[in-house]
Amino acid sequence: LPVAVDAVGGDHAPHEIVAGAAEAAENHGIDVVLIGPPQAVGDTRGLELVGCTEVIDMHEEGARAVRRKKAASPVVGAELVRDGRACALVSAGNTGAAVAAALLRMGRIRGVSRPAIATPLPVPGATPTVLLDAGANPECQPQWLVQFAQMGAAYARARFGIAAPRVALLSNGEEATKGTATHRAAYDMLSGGEVGIRFVGNVEGGDLLSDAVDVAVTDGFTGNLVLKGLEGATAFVADAMIDAVSSAPEAQDAAPVLVPTLRALAEALDPETYGGAMLLGVNGVCIIGHGSSSARAIVNAVVVAREMVDAGLVDTLARSIHPNLRQ
Amino acid sequence: LPVAVDAVGGDHAPHEIVAGAAEAAENHGIDVVLIGPPQAVGDTRGLELVGCTEVIDMHEEGARAVRRKKAASPVVGAELVRDGRACALVSAGNTGAAVAAALLRMGRIRGVSRPAIATPLPVPGATPTVLLDAGANPECQPQWLVQFAQMGAAYARARFGIAAPRVALLSNGEEATKGTATHRAAYDMLSGGEVGIRFVGNVEGGDLLSDAVDVAVTDGFTGNLVLKGLEGATAFVADAMIDAVSSAPEAQDAAPVLVPTLRALAEALDPETYGGAMLLGVNGVCIIGHGSSSARAIVNAVVVAREMVDAGLVDTLARSIHPNLRQ
């Protein structure tokens, strides 16, 4: 089954999206199908196109757009997965629309209260930290956070081969008394030891880029703000330092070597390196790319989608929240 | 009146704290009084010491510690301000304890529901962004966020001379529909236009280090996590880049000049540059330094405390939330 790629979602759609999809097909031998209105997609570079008639803009209210535009690209893509015509959906378009389309068309894994967006944060020299929820659920109940912890651990295992991922709650201090009432209630459930994960307590915002933890759990409001803050700070500091090096007269001889080294380092720290976020908890593999996704990000997303399908991610997630299904 | 400095609060207390206080007195001509148990403080470097008998550890639950230890350094410091024996309190110790001591001993400004911690975030080439609440109130009511917006604007004006600060709510998207129910309710009140501030809507985590906004308002849970995340990411990327430059053979000739330049840049991006956070809403000037405060941070904190006393910050804050007192 092919990976379905939303060809008209993203700031650089369709050009970068189609280019990335074509590269994934050519260089990685992955079967890909594009989704979009034929006239909007244009040149498909030889890839199969499943036509649709509507497009959801980046600035539309996602859930509402999905209810109104039943022939929009993420909706049609999620239907392909539901109907067994595609193995996974990749969209770099409107995040709310992709979440709503996957939720309404693929449905939830049995027992999952809410799907969550899981984003790997690069930790140089170590496996990434999986942050969830990165934005699907601005307000969460404690039980949902517990499920995010279970699904996040299963994902870290499937995706990064971490045998017993260390799972923590993001909080405003390490002590169990810190956090909101919701987070403290989740803390109590997680530390009870009956949810099948290795809970290590609270971590703070400064621990995310370190090797202190493998899975960091929070609500989608906080998770989104922290993620965007980290992305912004990383890019900002890297750019400022590269500028300083490339404009220093003393560095004239070294700059041609140093600047590419620093750019490679900045790229390694960019969350895009991992091909986007995964929507965990829906009945299918669904990758949500950054709106600014380049062809490179789309290649990575398609490769990860294929890997997660082959690894049986959906079954693994189902088992993670059902103790009686656990192996 | 002298600035009271908690000599036994902070990871590097008392040495760095006393060194910073002494430097502020010598180089800036600011009257300073230390607070702490004489035997724990040791050499006061000629500064006056107000003795106390208890110390609050960094890991104690702050509010509880303040209730139990009535002779602890932040409590005695806050009493000096209340009793007109000091003009301001500076503490780099347990944040919760400093907040509780200031709240319980100085009291709140009339009409203020909750004090908030305001932290300036460096924005190179522009005035800083004031982030609040950075941790005093993990859970907030919408009305509190509105007061944070009013106090944050007054502070940005008093501290950084911004005539009409642009105030925004931190949210997981720019649209008014984004955020938690609490944030949306605050959004409605702020956009009503009757609270005396220039409200510009929502900003995202990635906007904080940019010149997009002057005051960013959120609850203390989210604010603390975003702040720690930014601090961590900034330091992490800066260190990685400095390492890369200093270890590259090609940079051998340039490194002695480049590395100090990059270090200076990293320092300019460090929130500590601004001398710590300000507790807004209590009846006195109270600066809460980072636990890791160095002598440099304490000097900055004492200088800022003195400036804010001279600028009449407390009266300015009182007027910001009382329309009938506004000038």
XYZ file of C-alpha atoms in Angstrom:
654
model
C 0.000 0.000 0.000
C 1.270 3.481 -0.808
C 1.887 6.368 1.575
C -0.657 9.137 0.866
C 0.848 12.620 0.702
C -1.294 15.770 0.920
C 0.155 17.636 -2.077
C -1.610 20.936 -1.400
C -0.899 21.368 2.329
C 1.984 23.496 3.572
C 3.574 26.876 3.006
C 5.628 25.532 0.105
C 2.925 23.366 -1.485
C 2.680 21.941 -4.007
C 6.247 22.302 -5.291
C 8.306 21.197 -2.268
C 5.750 18.576 -1.276
C 5.700 16.914 -4.698
C 9.494 17.136 -4.942
C 9.873 15.414 -1.554
C 7.327 12.739 -2.386
C 9.034 12.050 -5.723
C 12.434 11.825 -4.031
C 11.094 9.384 -1.426
C 9.727 7.227 -4.255
C 12.877 7.374 -6.376
C 15.617 7.207 -3.740
C 13.909 5.115 -1.085
C 11.705 2.898 -3.246
C 8.589 3.827 -1.278
C 5.235 3.722 -3.064
C 3.629 7.174 -2.791
C 0.286 8.570 -3.881
C -0.412 12.313 -4.011
C -3.733 13.894 -3.040
C -4.966 17.229 -4.327
C -6.983 18.973 -7.013
C -5.183 18.138 -10.307
C -4.998 21.741 -11.475
C -3.601 22.891 -8.114
C -0.977 20.141 -7.975
C 0.265 20.546 -11.547
C 3.243 18.376 -12.447
C 3.080 15.171 -10.375
C 6.569 14.096 -11.459
C 5.233 10.725 -12.491
C 3.505 9.961 -9.173
C -0.064 8.707 -9.005
C -2.555 11.434 -8.031
C -5.859 10.868 -6.266
C -7.823 13.928 -7.247
C -9.966 15.891 -4.838
C -11.859 19.133 -5.270
C -11.176 21.162 -2.143
C -8.197 22.682 -0.338
C -8.011 23.757 3.312
C -6.109 26.963 3.854
C -3.414 27.208 6.558
C -5.429 29.825 8.426
C -8.833 28.140 8.476
C -10.180 26.758 11.745
C -9.194 23.126 11.122
C -12.017 21.113 12.656
C -14.695 23.327 11.128
C -13.009 23.225 7.713
C -12.976 19.421 7.800
C -16.682 19.304 8.605
C -17.518 21.664 5.748
C -15.074 20.520 3.066
C -15.653 16.826 2.739
C -13.658 16.680 -0.487
C -10.549 18.386 0.913
C -7.120 16.775 0.608
C -6.514 15.682 4.249
C -10.052 14.259 4.438
C -9.604 12.261 1.232
C -6.167 11.128 2.427
C -7.545 9.882 5.752
C -10.283 8.043 3.840
C -7.670 6.278 1.722
C -6.093 4.957 4.932
C -9.468 4.016 6.404
C -10.458 2.185 3.209
C -7.209 0.225 2.969
C -6.050 2.074 -0.153
C -3.076 3.758 1.560
C -0.989 2.688 4.541
C -0.370 6.145 5.998
C -1.109 9.850 5.613
C 1.477 12.635 5.485
C 0.270 16.249 5.610
C 2.194 19.487 6.121
C -0.971 21.537 5.835
C -3.306 22.976 8.456
C -2.513 20.971 11.624
C -6.002 21.225 13.084
C -7.478 19.982 9.805
C -5.106 17.005 9.609
C -5.888 16.059 13.215
C -9.638 16.381 12.664
C -9.546 14.484 9.353
C -7.546 11.610 10.870
C -9.739 11.521 13.960
C -13.047 11.619 12.088
C -12.129 9.385 9.153
C -9.601 6.882 10.554
C -11.216 6.871 14.001
C -9.492 6.357 17.330
C -7.688 3.261 18.515
C -10.091 1.427 20.827
C -9.781 2.811 24.350
C -7.870 5.958 23.410
C -9.599 9.057 24.786
C -7.775 11.600 22.657
C -5.040 11.371 20.040
C -1.922 13.424 20.733
C 0.763 14.970 18.547
C 4.203 13.534 19.352
C 7.258 15.510 18.236
C 10.833 14.231 18.541
C 13.214 16.891 19.858
C 16.833 16.445 18.771
C 19.326 15.682 21.539
C 22.776 15.569 19.939
C 24.731 12.554 21.089
C 21.629 10.730 22.301
C 18.223 9.550 21.116
C 15.638 12.327 20.742
C 13.182 13.341 23.440
C 9.585 12.679 22.365
C 7.367 15.607 23.392
C 3.593 15.111 23.497
C 0.982 16.549 23.250
C 2.454 19.196 20.954
C -0.878 20.818 20.176
C -3.867 18.555 19.519
C -5.559 19.054 22.916
C -5.175 22.494 24.523
C -6.956 21.269 27.654
C -6.475 17.758 29.006
C -7.885 15.512 31.688
C -5.406 13.614 33.867
C -6.380 10.267 32.303
C -5.533 11.590 28.847
C -2.055 12.558 30.046
C -1.602 9.013 31.359
C -2.514 7.640 27.926
C -0.138 10.106 26.269
C 2.588 8.702 28.540
C 1.739 5.143 27.492
C 1.544 5.952 23.786
C 4.659 8.130 23.910
C 6.640 5.290 25.480
C 5.413 2.817 22.845
C 6.341 5.284 20.108
C 9.827 5.938 21.528
C 10.367 2.176 21.590
C 9.090 1.579 18.047
C 10.712 4.614 16.500
C 14.022 4.993 18.324
C 14.579 1.513 19.722
C 14.614 2.675 23.345
C 13.908 -0.506 25.310
C 12.494 1.082 28.476
C 11.899 4.768 27.773
C 12.092 7.130 30.729
C 8.779 8.986 30.822
C 8.275 12.262 32.671
C 5.666 14.946 33.084
C 6.685 18.440 32.075
C 6.215 20.707 35.068
C 7.314 23.961 36.660
C 9.609 22.157 39.074
C 10.763 18.650 39.889
C 8.777 18.165 43.091
C 5.572 16.118 42.956
C 3.695 19.109 44.419
C 4.460 21.261 41.367
C 2.171 21.843 38.414
C -1.521 22.346 37.875
C -4.164 20.202 39.576
C -4.478 18.220 36.319
C -0.763 17.525 36.165
C -0.611 16.547 39.832
C -3.472 14.101 39.349
C -1.677 12.587 36.350
C 1.500 12.415 38.432
C -0.301 10.359 41.068
C -1.688 7.929 38.477
C 1.659 7.571 36.710
C 3.624 7.025 39.891
C 1.176 4.343 40.968
C 3.183 1.954 38.824
C 0.232 0.185 37.220
C 0.234 1.830 33.833
C 3.087 -0.169 32.321
C 5.638 2.580 31.874
C 8.867 3.725 33.491
C 7.768 6.997 35.103
C 10.648 9.140 36.340
C 8.704 12.093 37.766
C 8.666 15.716 36.632
C 11.136 17.385 34.317
C 11.451 21.105 33.616
C 11.564 23.015 30.333
C 15.352 23.130 30.420
C 15.643 19.328 30.458
C 14.047 18.760 27.054
C 17.177 19.131 24.949
C 19.196 17.021 27.376
C 19.397 13.274 27.829
C 17.443 13.485 31.109
C 14.306 11.888 29.717
C 13.004 10.006 26.638
C 9.326 10.993 26.674
C 8.002 14.303 28.040
C 4.247 14.527 28.563
C 2.130 17.668 28.848
C -1.108 19.205 27.602
C -1.309 20.488 24.032
C -1.384 24.155 25.017
C 1.830 24.008 27.023
C 3.443 21.501 24.654
C 2.845 23.673 21.626
C 4.185 26.793 23.334
C 7.293 25.023 24.617
C 7.964 23.404 21.234
C 7.594 26.652 19.308
C 9.745 28.410 21.908
C 12.517 25.828 21.556
C 12.367 25.935 17.754
C 12.466 29.716 17.786
C 15.329 29.937 20.268
C 17.396 27.274 18.520
C 17.070 28.880 15.107
C 17.590 32.350 16.516
C 20.796 31.605 18.415
C 22.209 29.494 15.586
C 21.565 32.260 13.039
C 23.078 34.926 15.302
C 26.222 32.854 15.845
C 26.601 31.984 12.162
C 26.206 35.679 11.318
C 28.857 36.614 13.882
C 31.325 34.082 12.492
C 30.717 34.855 8.838
C 31.012 38.618 9.321
C 34.094 38.669 11.558
C 37.179 39.856 9.640
C 39.339 37.527 11.763
C 37.360 34.561 10.486
C 37.866 35.386 6.826
C 40.038 32.342 6.179
C 38.152 29.950 8.434
C 34.583 31.000 7.584
C 34.255 28.889 4.414
C 34.814 25.779 6.551
C 33.272 26.947 9.827
C 29.999 28.279 8.490
C 28.963 25.010 6.805
C 29.920 23.150 9.998
C 27.767 25.463 12.065
C 24.924 25.203 9.552
C 25.063 21.417 9.782
C 24.931 21.704 13.564
C 21.933 24.047 13.350
C 20.234 21.581 11.014
C 20.881 18.687 13.414
C 19.178 20.723 16.144
C 16.169 21.487 13.962
C 13.129 19.371 14.915
C 12.411 19.059 11.184
C 15.310 16.616 11.035
C 12.928 13.933 12.208
C 10.350 14.457 9.486
C 7.568 15.985 11.488
C 5.237 14.976 14.248
C 3.228 11.768 14.603
C -0.447 11.779 15.544
C -0.672 8.963 18.085
C -3.990 7.325 18.930
C -5.783 7.318 15.602
C -6.411 4.120 13.710
C -3.660 4.620 11.166
C -0.221 6.144 10.738
C -0.558 9.916 10.369
C 2.390 12.288 10.136
C 1.863 16.002 10.536
C 4.666 17.999 8.982
C 5.605 21.549 9.904
C 3.841 24.148 7.767
C 7.250 25.267 6.528
C 8.205 21.741 5.399
C 10.776 21.570 2.625
C 11.231 18.655 0.212
C 13.778 17.238 2.686
C 11.213 17.234 5.508
C 8.675 15.473 3.269
C 11.222 12.791 2.288
C 11.894 12.153 5.979
C 8.178 12.097 6.776
C 7.428 9.535 4.055
C 10.339 7.348 5.166
C 9.211 7.483 8.810
C 5.595 6.758 7.819
C 6.695 3.658 5.933
C 8.893 2.511 8.836
C 6.113 2.963 11.369
C 3.676 1.029 9.200
C 6.193 -1.799 8.872
C 6.808 -1.717 12.628
C 3.096 -2.162 13.327
C 2.881 1.120 15.264
C -0.922 1.166 15.545
C -1.030 -2.296 17.119
C 1.815 -1.361 19.439
C -0.056 1.742 20.582
C -3.236 -0.260 21.134
C -1.342 -2.687 23.354
C 0.311 0.154 25.260
C -2.991 1.330 26.701
C -4.607 -2.092 27.122
C -2.785 -4.004 29.866
C -4.435 -7.269 28.836
C -3.103 -6.921 25.296
C 0.447 -6.175 26.407
C 3.024 -8.735 25.382
C 16.859 53.434 52.310
C 19.107 50.487 51.479
C 18.358 47.583 49.146
C 18.043 44.388 51.249
C 19.905 41.405 49.770
C 19.210 37.819 50.898
C 22.824 36.719 51.481
C 22.039 33.030 52.034
C 19.724 32.373 49.060
C 21.025 30.868 45.817
C 23.226 28.055 44.576
C 26.335 30.191 45.011
C 25.406 31.800 48.328
C 26.836 33.407 50.288
C 30.046 34.069 48.347
C 28.711 35.285 44.975
C 25.789 37.086 46.598
C 27.959 39.058 49.006
C 30.481 39.774 46.228
C 27.710 41.150 43.989
C 26.171 43.213 46.783
C 29.570 44.659 47.669
C 30.273 45.517 44.043
C 26.885 47.244 43.693
C 27.699 49.320 46.783
C 31.238 50.188 45.708
C 30.844 50.711 41.961
C 27.290 52.003 41.805
C 27.078 53.853 45.119
C 23.929 51.981 46.148
C 23.236 51.497 49.846
C 22.927 47.742 50.509
C 22.083 45.701 53.600
C 22.661 41.941 53.768
C 20.303 39.507 55.498
C 21.349 36.134 56.881
C 22.622 34.274 59.920
C 25.991 35.892 60.722
C 27.876 32.588 60.934
C 26.434 31.436 57.574
C 27.233 34.706 55.814
C 30.797 35.030 57.081
C 32.732 37.950 55.625
C 30.280 40.761 54.810
C 32.955 42.751 52.955
C 32.114 45.799 55.051
C 28.390 45.747 54.330
C 25.810 46.073 57.100
C 24.232 42.743 58.064
C 20.749 42.264 59.500
C 21.053 38.964 61.288
C 18.407 36.264 61.153
C 18.365 32.728 62.503
C 16.905 30.578 59.748
C 17.688 29.636 56.162
C 15.273 28.224 53.576
C 16.774 25.535 51.407
C 16.389 25.631 47.600
C 14.378 22.408 47.646
C 11.874 23.201 50.395
C 8.251 23.856 49.518
C 8.452 27.645 49.559
C 5.104 28.743 50.973
C 5.193 26.141 53.743
C 8.788 27.021 54.638
C 7.828 30.693 55.002
C 4.952 29.829 57.319
C 7.201 27.678 59.505
C 10.422 29.656 59.477
C 9.425 33.137 60.545
C 13.058 34.110 61.108
C 14.275 33.066 57.659
C 16.191 35.461 55.414
C 13.502 36.258 52.775
C 10.894 36.762 55.513
C 13.126 39.160 57.442
C 13.999 40.923 54.181
C 10.348 41.418 53.279
C 9.696 42.753 56.783
C 12.475 45.331 56.350
C 10.659 46.612 53.253
C 7.262 46.545 54.998
C 8.653 48.438 57.973
C 10.320 51.135 55.891
C 13.822 50.027 56.781
C 14.738 48.910 53.251
C 13.468 50.090 49.875
C 13.563 46.742 48.067
C 14.322 43.036 48.475
C 16.642 40.984 46.259
C 16.711 37.192 46.671
C 18.241 34.479 44.494
C 17.045 31.769 46.850
C 13.983 29.522 46.807
C 11.564 31.276 44.425
C 8.422 30.038 46.117
C 9.720 31.243 49.474
C 10.600 34.699 48.134
C 7.153 35.012 46.548
C 5.390 33.866 49.724
C 7.516 36.093 51.982
C 6.870 39.160 49.822
C 3.161 38.360 49.539
C 2.635 37.692 53.234
C 4.875 40.405 54.677
C 4.726 43.257 52.136
C 1.132 42.488 51.160
C -0.511 43.011 47.806
C -1.074 46.298 46.049
C -4.739 47.232 46.626
C -6.901 45.563 43.971
C -4.275 43.104 42.762
C -5.621 39.527 42.847
C -2.271 37.763 42.519
C 1.312 38.957 42.133
C 3.155 37.653 39.061
C 6.803 37.068 38.232
C 7.909 39.181 35.261
C 11.077 38.152 33.426
C 12.672 40.219 30.656
C 13.756 38.082 27.683
C 16.648 39.530 25.679
C 15.847 40.540 22.101
C 19.108 41.689 20.491
C 18.669 44.922 18.620
C 15.429 45.764 20.429
C 14.011 46.220 23.909
C 13.415 42.956 25.812
C 10.132 41.076 25.853
C 8.639 40.974 29.356
C 7.231 37.489 30.045
C 4.771 37.042 32.905
C 3.737 35.050 34.896
C 7.003 33.104 34.925
C 5.985 30.848 37.782
C 4.140 32.382 40.740
C 0.646 31.095 39.816
C 0.490 27.700 38.084
C -3.258 28.092 37.588
C -4.842 31.421 36.783
C -8.274 32.930 36.411
C -8.904 35.111 33.332
C -9.115 38.263 35.464
C -5.644 37.597 36.860
C -4.226 37.378 33.336
C -5.814 40.748 32.564
C -4.081 42.247 35.609
C -0.800 40.636 34.565
C -1.221 42.385 31.202
C -1.821 45.733 32.934
C 1.082 45.319 35.354
C 3.394 43.966 32.625
C 2.697 47.007 30.454
C 3.356 49.386 33.355
C 6.608 47.560 34.101
C 7.787 47.619 30.462
C 7.134 51.343 30.452
C 8.925 52.032 33.754
C 11.827 49.691 33.149
C 12.526 49.910 29.411
C 10.923 53.229 28.502
C 8.475 51.717 26.027
C 5.782 54.384 25.674
C 2.896 52.143 24.571
C 3.987 48.525 25.060
C 2.425 45.943 22.737
C 0.823 43.355 25.007
C -0.102 39.852 23.821
C -1.330 36.592 25.248
C 0.902 33.587 24.705
C -1.115 30.948 22.887
C -0.889 27.901 20.668
C -1.801 29.898 17.581
C -2.567 33.469 16.580
C -6.312 33.098 16.098
C -8.623 34.324 18.875
C -10.147 30.826 19.031
C -6.839 29.280 20.137
C -5.828 28.501 23.690
C -7.517 27.188 26.804
C -10.915 28.419 27.982
C -9.108 30.623 30.523
C -6.912 32.203 27.877
C -9.860 32.761 25.536
C -11.803 34.484 28.312
C -8.801 36.714 29.037
C -8.512 37.415 25.295
C -12.106 38.668 25.231
C -11.550 40.957 28.216
C -8.280 42.327 26.838
C -9.659 42.956 23.358
C -12.621 44.827 24.867
C -10.348 47.868 24.987
C -11.349 49.034 28.446
C -8.333 47.838 30.404
C -5.973 50.631 29.427
C -3.423 48.643 27.455
C -2.439 48.140 23.816
C -3.524 44.543 23.271
C -2.243 43.023 20.028
C -3.771 39.521 20.285
C -2.052 36.172 20.596
C 1.607 35.415 20.008
C 3.233 31.985 19.785
C 6.266 30.552 21.572
C 8.503 31.349 18.614
C 7.724 35.073 18.810
C 9.214 35.641 22.267
C 12.787 36.302 21.177
C 11.629 38.523 18.323
C 10.507 42.135 18.312
C 6.878 41.079 17.699
C 5.689 42.029 21.157
C 6.776 43.885 24.329
C 4.791 42.033 27.003
C 3.756 38.365 26.749
C 1.154 37.183 29.257
C 0.423 33.610 30.328
C -0.201 31.483 33.415
C 2.715 30.601 35.693
C 2.815 26.934 34.694
C 3.173 27.625 30.987
C 5.335 30.688 31.549
C 7.814 28.802 33.698
C 8.079 25.935 31.218
C 8.526 28.238 28.235
C 11.111 30.354 30.078
C 13.153 27.352 31.204
C 12.895 25.879 27.719
C 14.188 29.090 26.125
C 17.013 29.387 28.633
C 17.993 25.768 28.093
C 17.872 25.958 24.307
C 19.781 29.235 24.163
C 22.592 28.007 26.395
C 22.677 24.626 24.686
C 22.959 25.907 21.124
C 25.434 28.614 22.094
C 27.670 26.103 23.880
C 27.523 23.630 20.989
C 28.478 26.331 18.478
C 31.287 27.703 20.627
C 32.624 24.154 21.011
C 32.474 23.593 17.263
C 34.368 26.799 16.545
C 36.994 26.337 19.227
C 37.721 22.737 18.246
C 37.875 23.198 14.457
C 41.470 23.047 13.177
C 40.552 25.570 10.472
C 39.621 28.068 13.153
C 42.923 27.835 14.989
C 43.975 31.367 14.081
C 40.541 32.931 14.379
C 39.318 31.151 17.523
C 41.031 33.486 20.050
C 38.986 36.357 18.624
C 35.864 34.456 17.571
C 35.247 32.537 20.770
C 35.112 35.627 23.018
C 32.804 37.281 20.471
C 30.492 34.278 20.533
C 30.637 34.147 24.329
C 29.643 37.794 24.510
C 26.733 37.035 22.186
C 25.681 34.091 24.337
C 25.847 36.334 27.390
C 23.692 38.980 25.699
C 21.102 36.264 25.034
C 21.154 35.082 28.640
C 18.085 36.257 30.583
C 20.413 36.840 33.553
C 21.654 39.900 31.708
C 18.672 41.760 33.067
C 19.314 40.954 36.705
C 16.508 38.539 37.391
C 12.769 38.639 37.560
C 10.520 41.180 39.239
C 7.593 40.189 41.439
C 4.839 42.546 40.308
C 1.802 43.238 42.482
C 3.270 43.203 45.976
C 3.564 46.343 48.040
C 7.286 46.824 47.504
C 10.036 46.226 44.979
C 11.033 42.552 45.029
C 13.562 41.003 42.649
C 13.840 37.251 42.367
C 17.190 36.187 40.980
C 17.911 32.900 39.253
C 19.107 30.201 41.656
C 22.368 30.095 39.717
C 22.944 33.847 40.135
C 26.561 34.976 39.938
C 27.948 38.158 41.464
C 27.272 39.860 38.107
C 23.582 38.917 38.283
C 23.334 40.269 41.836
C 24.942 43.569 40.850
C 22.391 43.914 38.046
C 19.547 42.984 40.386
C 20.544 45.577 42.986
C 20.914 48.272 40.322
C 17.493 47.446 38.841
C 15.903 47.376 42.309
C 17.253 50.846 43.035
C 16.077 52.159 39.639
C 12.588 50.755 40.092
C 12.310 52.287 43.572
C 13.379 55.650 42.176
C 10.908 55.277 39.298
C 8.046 54.717 41.747
C 7.216 51.292 40.315
C 4.746 50.300 43.017
C 2.632 53.436 42.505
C 2.810 52.952 38.747
C 1.550 49.373 39.088
C -1.261 50.468 41.395
C -2.392 53.017 38.816
C -2.183 50.449 36.006
C -4.984 48.356 37.467
C -7.102 51.220 38.812
C -8.599 53.172 35.923
C -9.562 56.034 38.203
C -5.980 56.440 39.382
C -4.514 56.430 35.867
C -2.838 59.661 34.895
